[in-house]
mmCIF file of C-alpha atoms in Angstrom:
data_model
loop_
_atom_site.group_PDB
_atom_site.id
_atom_site.type_symbol
_atom_site.label_atom_id
_atom_site.label_comp_id
_atom_site.label_asym_id
_atom_site.label_seq_id
_atom_site.Cartn_x
_atom_site.Cartn_y
_atom_site.Cartn_z
ATOM 1 C CA MET A 28 -4.490 -26.158 -3.819
ATOM 2 C CA ASP A 29 -5.926 -23.809 -6.438
ATOM 3 C CA GLN A 30 -5.277 -20.082 -6.802
ATOM 4 C CA ARG A 31 -8.459 -19.045 -5.004
ATOM 5 C CA GLU A 32 -7.586 -21.231 -2.002
ATOM 6 C CA ILE A 33 -4.063 -19.776 -1.925
ATOM 7 C CA ALA A 34 -5.459 -16.233 -1.984
ATOM 8 C CA LEU A 35 -7.917 -17.022 0.809
ATOM 9 C CA LEU A 36 -5.220 -18.716 2.900
ATOM 10 C CA ALA A 37 -3.019 -15.631 2.494
ATOM 11 C CA ALA A 38 -5.932 -13.406 3.548
ATOM 12 C CA LYS A 39 -6.530 -15.579 6.612
ATOM 13 C CA ALA A 40 -2.826 -15.381 7.535
ATOM 14 C CA LEU A 41 -3.070 -11.590 7.306
ATOM 15 C CA ASP A 42 -6.198 -11.562 9.454
ATOM 16 C CA ASP A 43 -4.500 -13.767 12.055
ATOM 17 C CA LYS A 44 -1.895 -11.007 12.555
ATOM 18 C CA ARG A 45 -4.549 -8.247 12.635
ATOM 19 C CA ALA A 46 -4.031 -6.686 9.228
ATOM 20 C CA LYS A 47 -6.510 -3.948 8.369
ATOM 21 C CA ASP A 48 -8.760 -3.664 5.321
ATOM 22 C CA ILE A 49 -8.008 -7.057 3.753
ATOM 23 C CA VAL A 50 -9.278 -7.335 0.187
ATOM 24 C CA VAL A 51 -9.073 -10.275 -2.224
ATOM 25 C CA LEU A 52 -9.713 -9.419 -5.872
ATOM 26 C CA LYS A 53 -10.083 -11.792 -8.794
ATOM 27 C CA VAL A 54 -8.262 -9.980 -11.614
ATOM 28 C CA ALA A 55 -7.778 -12.806 -14.144
ATOM 29 C CA GLU A 56 -10.161 -11.101 -16.598
ATOM 30 C CA MET A 57 -8.289 -7.794 -16.282
ATOM 31 C CA THR A 58 -4.597 -8.716 -16.548
ATOM 32 C CA VAL A 59 -2.197 -11.480 -17.520
ATOM 33 C CA ILE A 60 0.054 -10.666 -14.559
ATOM 34 C CA THR A 61 -1.897 -12.690 -11.985
ATOM 35 C CA ASP A 62 -5.307 -14.186 -11.252
ATOM 36 C CA TYR A 63 -5.804 -12.905 -7.691
ATOM 37 C CA MET A 64 -4.563 -9.925 -5.699
ATOM 38 C CA VAL A 65 -4.628 -9.887 -1.935
ATOM 39 C CA ILE A 66 -4.250 -6.402 -0.469
ATOM 40 C CA ALA A 67 -3.882 -5.549 3.220
ATOM 41 C CA THR A 68 -2.640 -2.802 5.513
ATOM 42 C CA GLY A 69 -0.235 -2.832 8.437
ATOM 43 C CA ARG A 70 -0.140 -0.037 10.989
ATOM 44 C CA SER A 71 3.659 0.190 11.242
ATOM 45 C CA VAL A 72 6.825 -0.959 9.478
ATOM 46 C CA PRO A 73 7.341 -3.852 11.938
ATOM 47 C CA GLN A 74 3.731 -4.978 11.471
ATOM 48 C CA VAL A 75 4.002 -4.837 7.662
ATOM 49 C CA LYS A 76 7.048 -7.100 7.906
ATOM 50 C CA ALA A 77 5.333 -9.443 10.388
ATOM 51 C CA LEU A 78 2.278 -9.695 8.130
ATOM 52 C CA ALA A 79 4.393 -10.608 5.105
ATOM 53 C CA GLU A 80 6.350 -13.161 7.153
ATOM 54 C CA ASN A 81 3.166 -14.763 8.442
ATOM 55 C CA VAL A 82 1.765 -15.132 4.923
ATOM 56 C CA GLU A 83 4.988 -16.819 3.817
ATOM 57 C CA GLU A 84 4.996 -19.133 6.840
ATOM 58 C CA GLU A 85 1.346 -20.155 6.518
ATOM 59 C CA LEU A 86 1.563 -20.773 2.775
ATOM 60 C CA ALA A 87 4.820 -22.712 3.228
ATOM 61 C CA LYS A 88 2.923 -25.092 5.545
ATOM 62 C CA ALA A 89 0.734 -25.841 2.504
ATOM 63 C CA ASP A 90 3.849 -26.290 0.318
ATOM 64 C CA VAL A 91 3.234 -22.999 -1.493
ATOM 65 C CA PHE A 92 6.291 -20.780 -1.819
ATOM 66 C CA ALA A 93 6.743 -17.256 -3.147
ATOM 67 C CA LYS A 94 8.562 -16.951 -6.452
ATOM 68 C CA ARG A 95 9.652 -13.438 -5.505
ATOM 69 C CA ARG A 96 9.504 -11.093 -2.552
ATOM 70 C CA GLU A 97 10.006 -7.338 -2.864
ATOM 71 C CA GLY A 98 9.966 -4.413 -0.426
ATOM 72 C CA TYR A 99 10.449 -6.406 2.751
ATOM 73 C CA THR A 100 13.571 -4.510 3.850
ATOM 74 C CA GLU A 101 11.813 -1.137 3.747
ATOM 75 C CA GLY A 102 8.556 -2.442 5.247
ATOM 76 C CA ARG A 103 6.390 0.098 3.423
ATOM 77 C CA TRP A 104 4.973 -2.073 0.603
ATOM 78 C CA CYS A 105 5.811 -5.769 0.590
ATOM 79 C CA VAL A 106 4.873 -7.775 -2.482
ATOM 80 C CA LEU A 107 4.824 -11.569 -2.343
ATOM 81 C CA ASP A 108 4.587 -13.101 -5.802
ATOM 82 C CA TYR A 109 3.035 -16.562 -5.868
ATOM 83 C CA GLY A 110 2.533 -16.479 -9.634
ATOM 84 C CA ASP A 111 -1.241 -16.647 -9.932
ATOM 85 C CA VAL A 112 -1.615 -14.852 -6.583
ATOM 86 C CA MET A 113 0.055 -11.561 -5.647
ATOM 87 C CA VAL A 114 -0.012 -10.440 -2.015
ATOM 88 C CA HIS A 115 0.452 -6.716 -1.323
ATOM 89 C CA VAL A 116 1.019 -5.611 2.271
ATOM 90 C CA PHE A 117 1.078 -1.850 2.638
ATOM 91 C CA HIS A 118 1.895 0.617 5.372
ATOM 92 C CA GLU A 119 -1.198 2.803 5.930
ATOM 93 C CA GLN A 120 0.075 5.913 4.138
ATOM 94 C CA ASP A 121 1.371 3.942 1.157
ATOM 95 C CA ARG A 122 -1.888 2.076 0.691
ATOM 96 C CA GLU A 123 -3.809 5.335 0.788
ATOM 97 C CA TYR A 124 -1.424 6.856 -1.753
ATOM 98 C CA TYR A 125 -1.347 3.992 -4.285
ATOM 99 C CA GLN A 126 -4.972 2.830 -3.899
ATOM 100 C CA LEU A 127 -4.422 -0.462 -5.728
ATOM 101 C CA GLU A 128 -7.978 -1.618 -5.215
ATOM 102 C CA ARG A 129 -9.217 1.391 -7.182
ATOM 103 C CA LEU A 130 -7.092 0.242 -10.104
ATOM 104 C CA TRP A 131 -8.150 -3.408 -9.976
ATOM 105 C CA ALA A 132 -11.627 -3.531 -8.428
ATOM 106 C CA ASP A 133 -14.528 -3.340 -10.846
ATOM 107 C CA GLY A 134 -17.346 -3.740 -8.338
ATOM 108 C CA THR A 135 -17.881 -7.425 -9.144
ATOM 109 C CA ASN A 136 -14.530 -9.079 -8.523
ATOM 110 C CA GLU A 137 -14.066 -8.830 -4.743
ATOM 111 C CA ILE A 138 -14.047 -12.234 -3.062
ATOM 112 C CA GLU A 139 -16.044 -12.497 0.159
ATOM 113 C CA LEU A 140 -13.936 -13.490 3.144
ATOM 114 C CA SER A 141 -15.555 -16.074 5.400
ATOM 115 C CA PHE A 142 -13.575 -15.047 8.487
ATOM 116 C CA GLU A 143 -15.058 -11.547 8.238
ATOM 117 C CA LYS A 144 -18.551 -13.038 8.466
ATOM 118 C CA GLU A 145 -17.533 -15.043 11.535
ATOM 119 C CA ALA A 146 -16.171 -11.923 13.238
ATOM 120 C CA GLN A 147 -19.422 -10.043 12.604
ATOM 121 C CA ALA A 148 -21.611 -12.853 14.009
#
């Protein structure tokens, strides 16, 4: 499974638990930290935690495991580090405050999510 597929699987896992405003950005040209960032919003602390757990569970089914996990206890901003893919799950106010996509989006690097198309059809 390549990095793009991992990022898209994480995004799908977030969508399955009704995350808001899911964004997948290809940032390999912008940083050495990671190749893809997946950013999503939960409406409450319990939902942020549930979203992060679901990503971990779904990726584990594909034998992909996080190298690190930060922020889970607080449930405000959970970061799951899969090396070439970083998953950020924010509480609404924290996402609005930090605006990660403004830092990493350049207008050309957002990956289209197929499940969003299906929902609109």
